[in-house]
Short mmCIF file of C-alpha atoms in Angstrom, two decimals:
data_model
loop_
_atom_site.label_atom_id
_atom_site.label_comp_id
_atom_site.label_asym_id
_atom_site.label_seq_id
_atom_site.Cartn_x
_atom_site.Cartn_y
_atom_site.Cartn_z
CA MET K 1 0.19 0.06 0.01
CA LYS K 2 2.26 2.26 0.70
CA HIS K 3 4.19 1.84 -2.96
CA LEU K 4 1.29 2.13 -4.58
CA LEU K 5 0.33 5.58 -2.19
CA HIS K 6 3.48 6.85 -2.79
CA THR K 7 3.28 6.03 -6.99
CA LEU K 8 -0.95 7.80 -6.40
CA GLU K 9 0.81 10.86 -5.11
CA GLY K 10 3.59 11.32 -8.15
CA ARG K 11 0.19 11.10 -10.20
CA LEU K 12 -1.91 13.86 -8.92
CA ALA K 13 1.65 16.17 -9.05
CA ALA K 14 1.48 15.78 -12.68
CA LEU K 15 -2.28 15.91 -12.91
CA PRO K 16 -3.15 18.94 -15.05
CA VAL K 17 -6.07 20.78 -12.14
CA PRO K 18 -5.30 20.15 -9.04
CA MET K 19 -7.12 17.47 -7.32
CA ALA K 20 -6.91 16.07 -3.14
CA VAL K 21 -7.35 12.47 -1.74
CA GLN K 22 -7.96 11.69 1.59
CA LEU K 23 -7.74 8.39 2.32
CA PRO K 24 -9.40 6.01 5.23
CA ALA K 25 -7.71 7.43 7.75
CA GLY K 26 -7.94 11.39 7.29
CA GLN K 27 -4.26 12.21 5.42
CA GLN K 28 -4.66 14.04 2.64
CA LEU K 29 -2.60 13.21 -0.61
CA GLY K 30 -2.28 16.89 -3.67
CA ALA K 31 -3.41 19.91 -4.10
CA PRO K 32 -3.47 22.19 -0.97
CA GLU K 33 -6.23 23.93 -3.15
CA PRO K 34 -7.69 21.54 -5.83
CA ALA K 35 -10.79 21.55 -7.81
CA VAL K 36 -11.32 18.75 -7.33
CA THR K 37 -11.48 16.78 -3.17
CA LEU K 38 -12.37 12.63 -3.13
CA ARG K 39 -12.75 11.60 -0.31
CA PHE K 40 -12.10 7.87 -0.11
CA ARG K 41 -14.35 4.91 3.17
CA ASP K 42 -12.13 2.51 1.93
CA ARG K 43 -9.06 1.17 1.01
CA MET K 44 -10.08 -1.32 -2.91
CA ALA K 45 -11.62 2.24 -4.38
CA LEU K 46 -7.82 3.68 -3.07
CA VAL K 47 -6.40 0.27 -4.85
CA ALA K 48 -8.57 1.58 -8.17
CA LEU K 49 -7.56 5.75 -8.55
CA ALA K 50 -3.91 4.04 -7.92
CA THR K 51 -4.07 1.53 -10.98
CA GLY K 52 -5.79 3.50 -13.19
CA GLU K 53 -9.19 1.41 -12.66
CA ILE K 54 -11.00 4.50 -12.90
CA GLY K 55 -14.66 2.88 -13.67
CA SER K 56 -13.70 1.04 -10.60
CA VAL K 57 -13.24 4.45 -8.90
CA GLY K 58 -16.55 5.53 -10.52
CA ALA K 59 -18.78 3.08 -8.68
CA ALA K 60 -17.55 3.79 -6.03
CA ILE K 61 -18.92 6.62 -6.14
CA VAL K 62 -22.65 6.07 -6.85
CA GLU K 63 -22.06 3.66 -4.12
CA GLY K 64 -21.28 6.24 -1.61
CA ARG K 65 -17.48 4.45 -1.10
CA VAL K 66 -16.60 7.46 -2.21
CA ALA K 67 -17.00 10.95 -1.26
CA LEU K 68 -16.69 13.36 -4.09
CA GLU K 69 -16.12 17.63 -3.98
CA GLY K 70 -16.17 19.64 -7.28
CA GLY K 71 -16.97 19.87 -10.64
CA MET K 72 -17.52 17.61 -13.48
CA ARG K 73 -15.58 19.15 -16.05
CA ASP K 74 -12.63 18.74 -13.81
CA LEU K 75 -12.92 15.35 -12.95
CA MET K 76 -13.01 14.17 -16.08
CA ALA K 77 -9.96 15.74 -17.16
CA ALA K 78 -7.83 14.84 -13.47
CA ALA K 79 -9.56 11.39 -14.65
CA ALA K 80 -7.70 11.58 -18.19
CA GLY K 81 -4.63 11.66 -16.31
CA LEU K 82 -4.99 9.16 -13.65
CA LEU K 83 -5.47 6.26 -16.04
CA THR K 84 -2.30 3.44 -16.28
CA ARG K 85 -3.07 2.62 -20.10
CA ASP K 86 -5.57 3.99 -23.30
CA PRO K 87 -8.93 2.54 -22.27
CA ALA K 88 -9.61 1.26 -26.20
CA ARG K 89 -6.20 -0.94 -26.20
CA ASP K 90 -7.11 -3.72 -28.47
CA GLN K 91 -7.04 -6.40 -27.06
CA HIS K 92 -6.32 -9.50 -28.76
CA LEU K 93 -8.54 -12.18 -27.44
CA GLY K 94 -7.60 -15.44 -28.27
CA TRP K 95 -10.40 -18.78 -30.11
CA TRP K 96 -11.29 -19.80 -27.06
CA GLN K 97 -12.06 -15.84 -25.52
CA ARG K 98 -13.57 -15.60 -28.45
CA VAL K 99 -16.43 -17.93 -28.59
CA LEU K 100 -16.24 -17.74 -24.78
CA ALA K 101 -17.29 -13.30 -26.35
CA ARG K 102 -19.65 -14.61 -28.38
CA ALA K 103 -21.85 -17.15 -26.08
CA ARG K 104 -22.76 -14.39 -23.64
CA SER K 105 -23.71 -12.23 -26.29
CA MET K 106 -25.64 -14.83 -27.67
CA ALA K 107 -27.46 -16.00 -24.27
CA VAL K 108 -27.08 -11.54 -23.42
CA HIS K 109 -29.47 -10.53 -26.73
CA THR K 110 -32.67 -12.76 -26.12
CA LEU K 111 -36.12 -10.88 -26.60
CA THR K 112 -36.16 -11.11 -23.06
CA HIS K 113 -32.77 -9.88 -22.27
CA ASP K 114 -33.48 -7.25 -25.09
CA ALA K 115 -36.52 -5.12 -23.98
CA ARG K 116 -36.11 -6.20 -20.27
CA HIS K 117 -32.03 -3.59 -20.84
CA VAL K 118 -34.40 -1.19 -22.76
CA GLN K 119 -36.19 -1.67 -20.10
CA PHE K 120 -34.51 -0.75 -17.45
CA HIS K 121 -32.82 2.89 -18.55
CA TYR K 122 -35.57 4.15 -21.20
CA ASP K 123 -37.77 3.79 -18.84
CA LEU K 124 -36.11 5.14 -16.03
CA SER K 125 -38.11 8.10 -16.13
CA ASP K 126 -40.01 10.57 -18.69
CA ASP K 127 -39.65 13.25 -16.33
CA PHE K 128 -36.19 13.13 -15.28
CA TYR K 129 -34.90 12.34 -19.06
CA ALA K 130 -36.77 16.30 -19.64
CA LEU K 131 -34.96 17.97 -17.03
CA TRP K 132 -31.93 17.82 -19.83
CA LEU K 133 -32.50 16.99 -22.76
CA ASP K 134 -33.68 19.43 -25.70
CA PRO K 135 -37.60 19.85 -25.38
CA ARG K 136 -38.37 16.89 -28.34
CA ARG K 137 -36.36 14.61 -25.90
CA VAL K 138 -34.21 13.59 -29.13
CA TYR K 139 -30.99 11.16 -27.39
CA SER K 140 -28.55 10.46 -29.30
CA CYS K 141 -26.23 12.75 -31.01
CA ALA K 142 -26.21 17.11 -31.91
CA TYR K 143 -25.43 17.82 -35.14
CA TYR K 144 -23.26 21.30 -34.96
CA ARG K 145 -23.89 22.22 -38.27
CA SER K 146 -22.51 25.86 -36.86
CA PRO K 147 -21.12 26.63 -33.86
CA ALA K 148 -22.55 29.47 -32.38
CA LEU K 149 -26.09 26.72 -32.38
CA THR K 150 -27.80 25.69 -29.99
CA LEU K 151 -28.62 21.87 -28.25
CA ALA K 152 -32.29 22.20 -29.66
CA GLN K 153 -31.06 23.72 -33.13
CA ALA K 154 -28.68 21.47 -33.21
CA GLN K 155 -30.56 17.86 -32.76
CA GLU K 156 -33.15 19.71 -35.35
CA ALA K 157 -29.88 20.67 -37.25
CA LYS K 158 -29.33 16.58 -36.67
CA LEU K 159 -33.14 15.22 -37.47
CA ASP K 160 -32.74 17.15 -41.10
CA HIS K 161 -28.83 16.17 -41.73
CA ILE K 162 -30.69 12.25 -41.39
CA CYS K 163 -33.69 13.13 -43.30
CA ARG K 164 -32.07 14.54 -46.37
CA LYS K 165 -29.46 12.38 -46.26
CA LEU K 166 -32.70 9.48 -47.11
CA GLN K 167 -34.19 11.24 -49.54
CA LEU K 168 -37.56 11.42 -48.29
CA GLN K 169 -39.98 12.23 -50.25
CA PRO K 170 -43.85 13.41 -49.54
CA GLY K 171 -45.26 9.42 -49.80
CA ASP K 172 -42.15 7.26 -48.43
CA ARG K 173 -43.19 4.26 -46.08
CA PHE K 174 -39.97 5.40 -43.56
CA LEU K 175 -39.70 2.72 -40.35
CA ASP K 176 -37.69 4.26 -37.63
CA ILE K 177 -36.18 1.57 -35.49
CA GLY K 178 -35.95 2.76 -32.03
CA ALA K 179 -37.99 5.80 -32.49
CA GLY K 180 -36.61 7.14 -29.19
CA TRP K 181 -39.19 9.96 -27.68
CA GLY K 182 -40.48 10.41 -31.27
CA GLY K 183 -38.00 13.35 -32.04
CA LEU K 184 -37.69 12.16 -35.30
CA LEU K 185 -41.11 9.70 -36.69
CA LEU K 186 -42.60 13.36 -36.12
CA TRP K 187 -40.07 15.15 -37.54
CA ALA K 188 -40.62 13.14 -40.98
CA ALA K 189 -43.73 13.06 -41.58
CA GLU K 190 -43.91 17.04 -40.26
CA HIS K 191 -41.18 18.12 -42.39
CA TYR K 192 -41.31 15.91 -45.26
CA GLY K 193 -44.76 14.29 -45.30
CA VAL K 194 -43.47 10.57 -45.15
CA ASP K 195 -46.38 7.65 -43.94
CA ALA K 196 -43.65 6.61 -40.35
CA THR K 197 -43.71 3.75 -38.64
CA GLY K 198 -41.38 3.34 -35.43
CA ILE K 199 -40.19 0.70 -32.63
CA THR K 200 -39.83 0.51 -29.40
CA LEU K 201 -38.93 -1.21 -26.46
CA SER K 202 -39.54 1.15 -23.99
CA ARG K 203 -42.78 1.42 -22.64
CA ASN K 204 -42.94 4.14 -21.75
CA GLN K 205 -41.65 6.15 -24.63
CA HIS K 206 -44.78 4.52 -26.55
CA ALA K 207 -46.97 6.23 -24.41
CA HIS K 208 -44.99 9.28 -25.58
CA VAL K 209 -45.44 8.93 -29.28
CA GLN K 210 -49.11 7.91 -28.97
CA ARG K 211 -49.53 10.67 -27.09
CA ARG K 212 -48.02 12.96 -29.34
CA ILE K 213 -48.71 11.49 -33.00
CA GLU K 214 -52.74 12.73 -31.17
CA GLU K 215 -51.03 15.84 -29.93
CA HIS K 216 -49.90 17.26 -33.76
CA GLY K 217 -52.56 15.73 -35.80
CA LEU K 218 -51.26 12.30 -37.44
CA GLN K 219 -53.21 9.54 -37.06
CA GLY K 220 -53.63 7.43 -39.66
CA ARG K 221 -50.29 9.11 -41.05
CA VAL K 222 -47.89 7.93 -37.54
CA ARG K 223 -47.55 5.17 -36.32
CA MET K 224 -44.99 4.23 -33.10
CA GLN K 225 -45.80 -0.12 -32.29
CA LEU K 226 -44.36 -1.81 -28.54
CA VAL K 227 -41.76 -3.99 -30.85
CA ASP K 228 -38.43 -5.90 -31.20
CA TYR K 229 -37.07 -5.39 -34.79
CA ARG K 230 -37.07 -9.35 -34.95
CA GLU K 231 -41.10 -9.64 -34.83
CA LEU K 232 -41.94 -6.53 -36.69
CA LEU K 233 -44.30 -7.94 -39.75
CA VAL K 234 -45.27 -5.80 -42.67
CA GLU K 235 -47.38 -6.19 -45.47
CA GLN K 236 -44.63 -4.33 -47.83
CA PRO K 237 -40.94 -3.35 -47.27
CA PHE K 238 -40.83 0.61 -46.51
CA ASP K 239 -38.83 2.81 -48.70
CA LYS K 240 -36.54 4.61 -46.12
CA ILE K 241 -34.59 2.95 -42.93
CA ALA K 242 -33.42 5.17 -39.86
CA SER K 243 -31.86 3.47 -37.53
CA VAL K 244 -30.68 5.62 -34.95
CA GLY K 245 -29.25 5.59 -30.77
CA MET K 246 -30.07 1.68 -31.27
CA PHE K 247 -28.38 -1.06 -32.29
CA GLU K 248 -25.32 -0.77 -29.92
CA HIS K 249 -28.24 -2.53 -27.83
CA VAL K 250 -27.84 -5.56 -30.82
CA GLY K 251 -25.04 -7.37 -29.80
CA ARG K 252 -21.75 -8.27 -31.72
CA ALA K 253 -22.73 -11.89 -31.71
CA GLN K 254 -26.28 -10.58 -33.39
CA MET K 255 -24.89 -7.59 -35.25
CA LEU K 256 -25.79 -9.87 -38.96
CA ARG K 257 -29.24 -11.27 -37.89
CA TYR K 258 -29.86 -7.73 -37.54
CA PHE K 259 -29.10 -5.97 -40.37
CA GLU K 260 -30.31 -9.27 -42.48
CA THR K 261 -34.07 -7.80 -40.75
CA VAL K 262 -32.97 -4.57 -42.17
CA ALA K 263 -32.08 -4.89 -45.47
CA ARG K 264 -35.79 -7.45 -45.60
CA LEU K 265 -37.63 -4.74 -43.76
CA LEU K 266 -36.18 -2.49 -47.25
CA ARG K 267 -37.81 -2.76 -50.20
CA PRO K 268 -34.84 -3.10 -53.43
CA GLY K 269 -33.26 0.11 -53.84
CA GLY K 270 -34.22 1.15 -51.11
CA LEU K 271 -32.38 4.06 -48.43
CA VAL K 272 -31.34 2.88 -44.81
CA LEU K 273 -29.40 4.91 -42.45
CA ASN K 274 -27.12 3.65 -39.47
CA HIS K 275 -26.91 6.69 -36.64
CA GLY K 276 -24.71 4.65 -33.95
CA ILE K 277 -21.76 4.79 -30.96
CA THR K 278 -19.12 2.44 -32.58
CA ALA K 279 -15.71 1.16 -30.87
CA GLY K 280 -12.36 3.33 -30.76
CA GLY K 281 -10.01 0.03 -31.17
CA ALA K 282 -11.03 -2.25 -34.14
CA ASP K 283 -10.71 -5.88 -31.60
CA ASN K 284 -11.79 -4.78 -28.43
CA ALA K 285 -15.01 -5.41 -26.74
CA GLN K 286 -15.65 -2.95 -24.10
CA LEU K 287 -13.69 0.16 -23.09
CA GLY K 288 -10.73 -0.72 -19.89
CA ALA K 289 -9.89 0.59 -16.70
CA GLY K 290 -13.01 -0.36 -16.20
CA MET K 291 -15.37 1.44 -18.18
CA GLY K 292 -17.47 -0.63 -20.00
CA ASP K 293 -18.18 -2.45 -16.43
CA PHE K 294 -19.49 0.85 -14.77
CA ILE K 295 -21.61 1.15 -18.58
CA GLU K 296 -23.28 -2.09 -17.41
CA GLN K 297 -24.16 -2.29 -14.30
CA TYR K 298 -25.59 1.22 -13.49
CA ILE K 299 -26.91 2.79 -17.22
CA PHE K 300 -26.84 0.23 -20.94
CA PRO K 301 -27.32 -3.52 -19.21
CA GLY K 302 -26.43 -5.86 -22.02
CA GLY K 303 -25.01 -2.48 -24.51
CA GLU K 304 -22.10 -3.23 -26.99
CA LEU K 305 -19.88 -1.57 -29.29
CA LEU K 306 -18.42 -3.07 -32.33
CA HIS K 307 -15.31 -1.02 -34.76
CA VAL K 308 -16.75 0.75 -37.97
CA SER K 309 -15.04 -1.78 -40.02
CA ALA K 310 -16.82 -5.30 -38.60
CA VAL K 311 -20.31 -3.17 -38.75
CA LEU K 312 -19.78 -2.40 -42.13
CA HIS K 313 -18.58 -6.12 -42.37
CA ASP K 314 -21.46 -7.53 -41.45
CA MET K 315 -24.13 -4.70 -43.30
CA ALA K 316 -21.74 -6.30 -46.80
CA ARG K 317 -22.40 -9.82 -45.38
CA ALA K 318 -26.36 -8.88 -45.80
CA GLY K 319 -26.29 -7.77 -48.56
CA LEU K 320 -27.09 -4.31 -47.75
CA GLU K 321 -24.51 -1.62 -49.93
CA MET K 322 -22.91 1.24 -48.35
CA VAL K 323 -22.75 4.04 -49.87
CA ASP K 324 -21.39 6.74 -47.30
CA THR K 325 -20.09 7.44 -44.30
CA GLU K 326 -20.01 10.13 -41.54
CA ASN K 327 -17.96 10.18 -38.33
CA LEU K 328 -19.90 12.13 -36.13
CA ARG K 329 -17.73 12.00 -33.07
CA PRO K 330 -16.66 15.20 -31.24
CA HIS K 331 -20.25 15.80 -32.41
CA TYR K 332 -21.02 13.76 -28.99
CA ALA K 333 -19.06 14.81 -26.78
CA ARG K 334 -20.59 18.08 -27.56
CA THR K 335 -23.91 17.08 -27.11
CA LEU K 336 -22.39 15.26 -23.84
CA TRP K 337 -22.00 18.38 -21.96
CA ALA K 338 -24.48 20.49 -23.26
CA TRP K 339 -26.28 17.34 -21.25
CA SER K 340 -24.51 17.26 -17.99
CA ASP K 341 -24.48 20.78 -18.13
CA GLY K 342 -28.50 20.49 -18.13
CA LEU K 343 -28.18 18.13 -15.55
CA LYS K 344 -26.10 20.25 -13.31
CA ALA K 345 -28.35 22.89 -13.39
CA ARG K 346 -30.67 20.98 -13.16
CA LEU K 347 -30.09 19.06 -9.68
CA PRO K 348 -32.35 19.80 -7.15
CA ALA K 349 -35.10 19.16 -9.99
CA ALA K 350 -33.75 15.86 -10.25
CA ARG K 351 -33.39 15.02 -7.74
CA GLU K 352 -36.87 15.19 -6.86
CA VAL K 353 -38.29 13.13 -9.60
CA LEU K 354 -35.29 9.88 -8.96
CA VAL K 355 -35.69 10.20 -4.91
CA ALA K 356 -39.40 10.36 -5.40
CA GLN K 357 -40.24 6.78 -7.64
CA GLY K 358 -36.82 4.70 -6.57
CA GLY K 359 -36.50 6.10 -2.53
CA GLU K 360 -33.68 8.41 -1.16
CA GLU K 361 -30.76 6.50 -1.70
CA GLN K 362 -31.64 4.09 -4.80
CA GLY K 363 -31.84 8.37 -6.74
CA ASP K 364 -29.27 9.69 -4.97
CA LYS K 365 -27.36 6.73 -6.54
CA VAL K 366 -29.35 7.39 -9.95
CA LEU K 367 -28.32 10.81 -9.75
CA ARG K 368 -24.97 10.09 -9.33
CA ALA K 369 -24.47 6.70 -11.44
CA TYR K 370 -26.36 10.16 -14.14
CA ARG K 371 -23.85 12.12 -13.47
CA LEU K 372 -20.32 10.32 -14.26
CA TYR K 373 -22.19 8.11 -17.72
CA LEU K 374 -22.80 11.56 -19.55
CA ALA K 375 -19.31 13.43 -18.55
CA GLY K 376 -17.44 10.13 -19.35
CA SER K 377 -19.00 9.83 -22.30
CA ALA K 378 -18.67 13.07 -23.10
CA LEU K 379 -14.30 12.57 -22.48
CA GLY K 380 -14.42 9.18 -24.00
CA PHE K 381 -15.67 10.78 -27.45
CA GLU K 382 -13.20 13.73 -27.04
CA ARG K 383 -10.13 11.38 -26.70
CA GLY K 384 -11.83 8.90 -29.00
CA TRP K 385 -11.79 6.28 -27.26
CA MET K 386 -15.66 6.04 -28.98
CA ALA K 387 -16.66 6.93 -32.29
CA LEU K 388 -20.65 8.29 -33.84
CA HIS K 389 -20.87 7.41 -37.20
CA GLN K 390 -23.76 7.72 -39.51
CA ILE K 391 -24.01 4.97 -42.07
CA LEU K 392 -26.49 5.30 -45.33
CA ALA K 393 -26.54 1.69 -47.73
CA VAL K 394 -28.89 0.93 -50.11
CA LYS K 395 -29.91 -2.70 -51.10
CA PRO K 396 -29.07 -3.31 -54.68
CA ASP K 397 -32.35 -3.44 -57.15
CA GLY K 398 -30.25 -4.77 -59.57
CA ASP K 399 -31.38 -2.43 -62.63
CA THR K 400 -28.13 -1.49 -63.81
CA ALA K 401 -29.60 1.19 -66.55
CA ARG K 402 -32.16 2.62 -63.30
CA GLY K 403 -30.52 6.24 -61.45
CA LEU K 404 -29.09 9.34 -61.89
CA LEU K 405 -25.64 7.41 -63.48
CA PRO K 406 -25.58 3.81 -64.92
CA GLY K 407 -25.18 1.14 -61.81
CA ALA K 408 -27.02 3.23 -58.88
CA GLN K 409 -28.89 0.50 -59.19
CA SER K 410 -30.86 2.82 -56.67
CA SER K 411 -32.18 6.05 -55.68
CA TYR K 412 -28.80 7.43 -54.04
CA PRO K 413 -27.16 9.84 -57.03
CA PHE K 414 -23.19 9.06 -55.72
CA THR K 415 -23.24 12.70 -54.93
CA ARG K 416 -23.04 14.41 -51.53
CA ASP K 417 -24.20 18.13 -53.03
CA TYR K 418 -27.92 16.87 -52.27
CA MET K 419 -26.68 16.00 -48.61
CA TYR K 420 -25.25 20.16 -47.45
CA ALA K 421 -27.15 21.95 -50.41
CA ASP K 422 -27.99 24.76 -46.87
CA PRO K 423 -30.92 24.15 -45.50
CA GLY K 424 -31.40 27.67 -44.99
CA ASN K 425 -32.18 29.86 -42.65
CA LEU K 426 -33.18 27.31 -39.39
CA PHE K 427 -29.91 25.80 -38.85
CA ARG K 428 -27.28 28.47 -39.20
#
């Protein structure tokens, strides 16, 4: 322990922000006037800090075994300096480890388990999410088309960016897989005139979107179903499909089946846009330094990230041709900091909502977990430990004479001009 404490003292002195650590016995290490202080109540959490397992320290904060004093931005700057290894570094697993990982992924991502996992996170509390998301409750990476945009404006810019990439037209049959609180579903219906279907496994989100459909007078043209993507049955395929912030819940072992299902639901020549978090490392199954375990325990049970190369591999195997891929990684860092700052500004109200729902002890745990999750994820996107890719693909129809260019086999023009033409003053 003496060696660990000596090592910790040296690392504290080298941090970019002044930080202090109070040991269980009361001794204090680090800066005399700290921006961040961690007060430890047990030794195991202290060992985790000294060895760079910052996810384990985060868990100790959630459980009340470490008291935190200071802001999230200073804490994250310190956390990055306390790491002893790159949490996104590749894990070169042996064949037996790969077999076990695949078996676990298959076991975790059943219909029953996936529904339970989604409801664990998204059915936490609509009132809680409403405090720090934008008014449309768009719970995915925003698109800061201009640096001056507010969070709400950037989320609308993202919704429109997706619609433009998909070339949505009046009358298109449009499917939104994992439709959340309905932001994209309603935007596409109101601004592009599509016939829209959304699916979710969240009971809260399903009820919320049903109310919004009625409030907007969109019955008959927009519908929301409480169904797993694997069980969605349709009489005819869709013209366009979007999946936003959903495939992170699919699992590595189910990814090929997921894209095969998307291909089944899409008409020949149709377009699909998959917007989701991808891994920063090519082979790692989750973030290291205990961060992946933290997310699994407190935020997204069953979540798995794939490198974009693995995603493209499974898309191709499913018969979908990638025509455009865009990395919005820094946009997600800014989005997460906006959420983190928004939650900080509403802390008393957030605590009141969570305590009323789960009791004082559980409410405080959830609030601490979300504060760490939002800020920690912002750090991860800033550092490149994770990325956010929008992947646009077509299901070729086999007609080489169809399209703007011979061989297009779809309506995709094989240029990007239509995506980035000036959409007017809405997103400036």
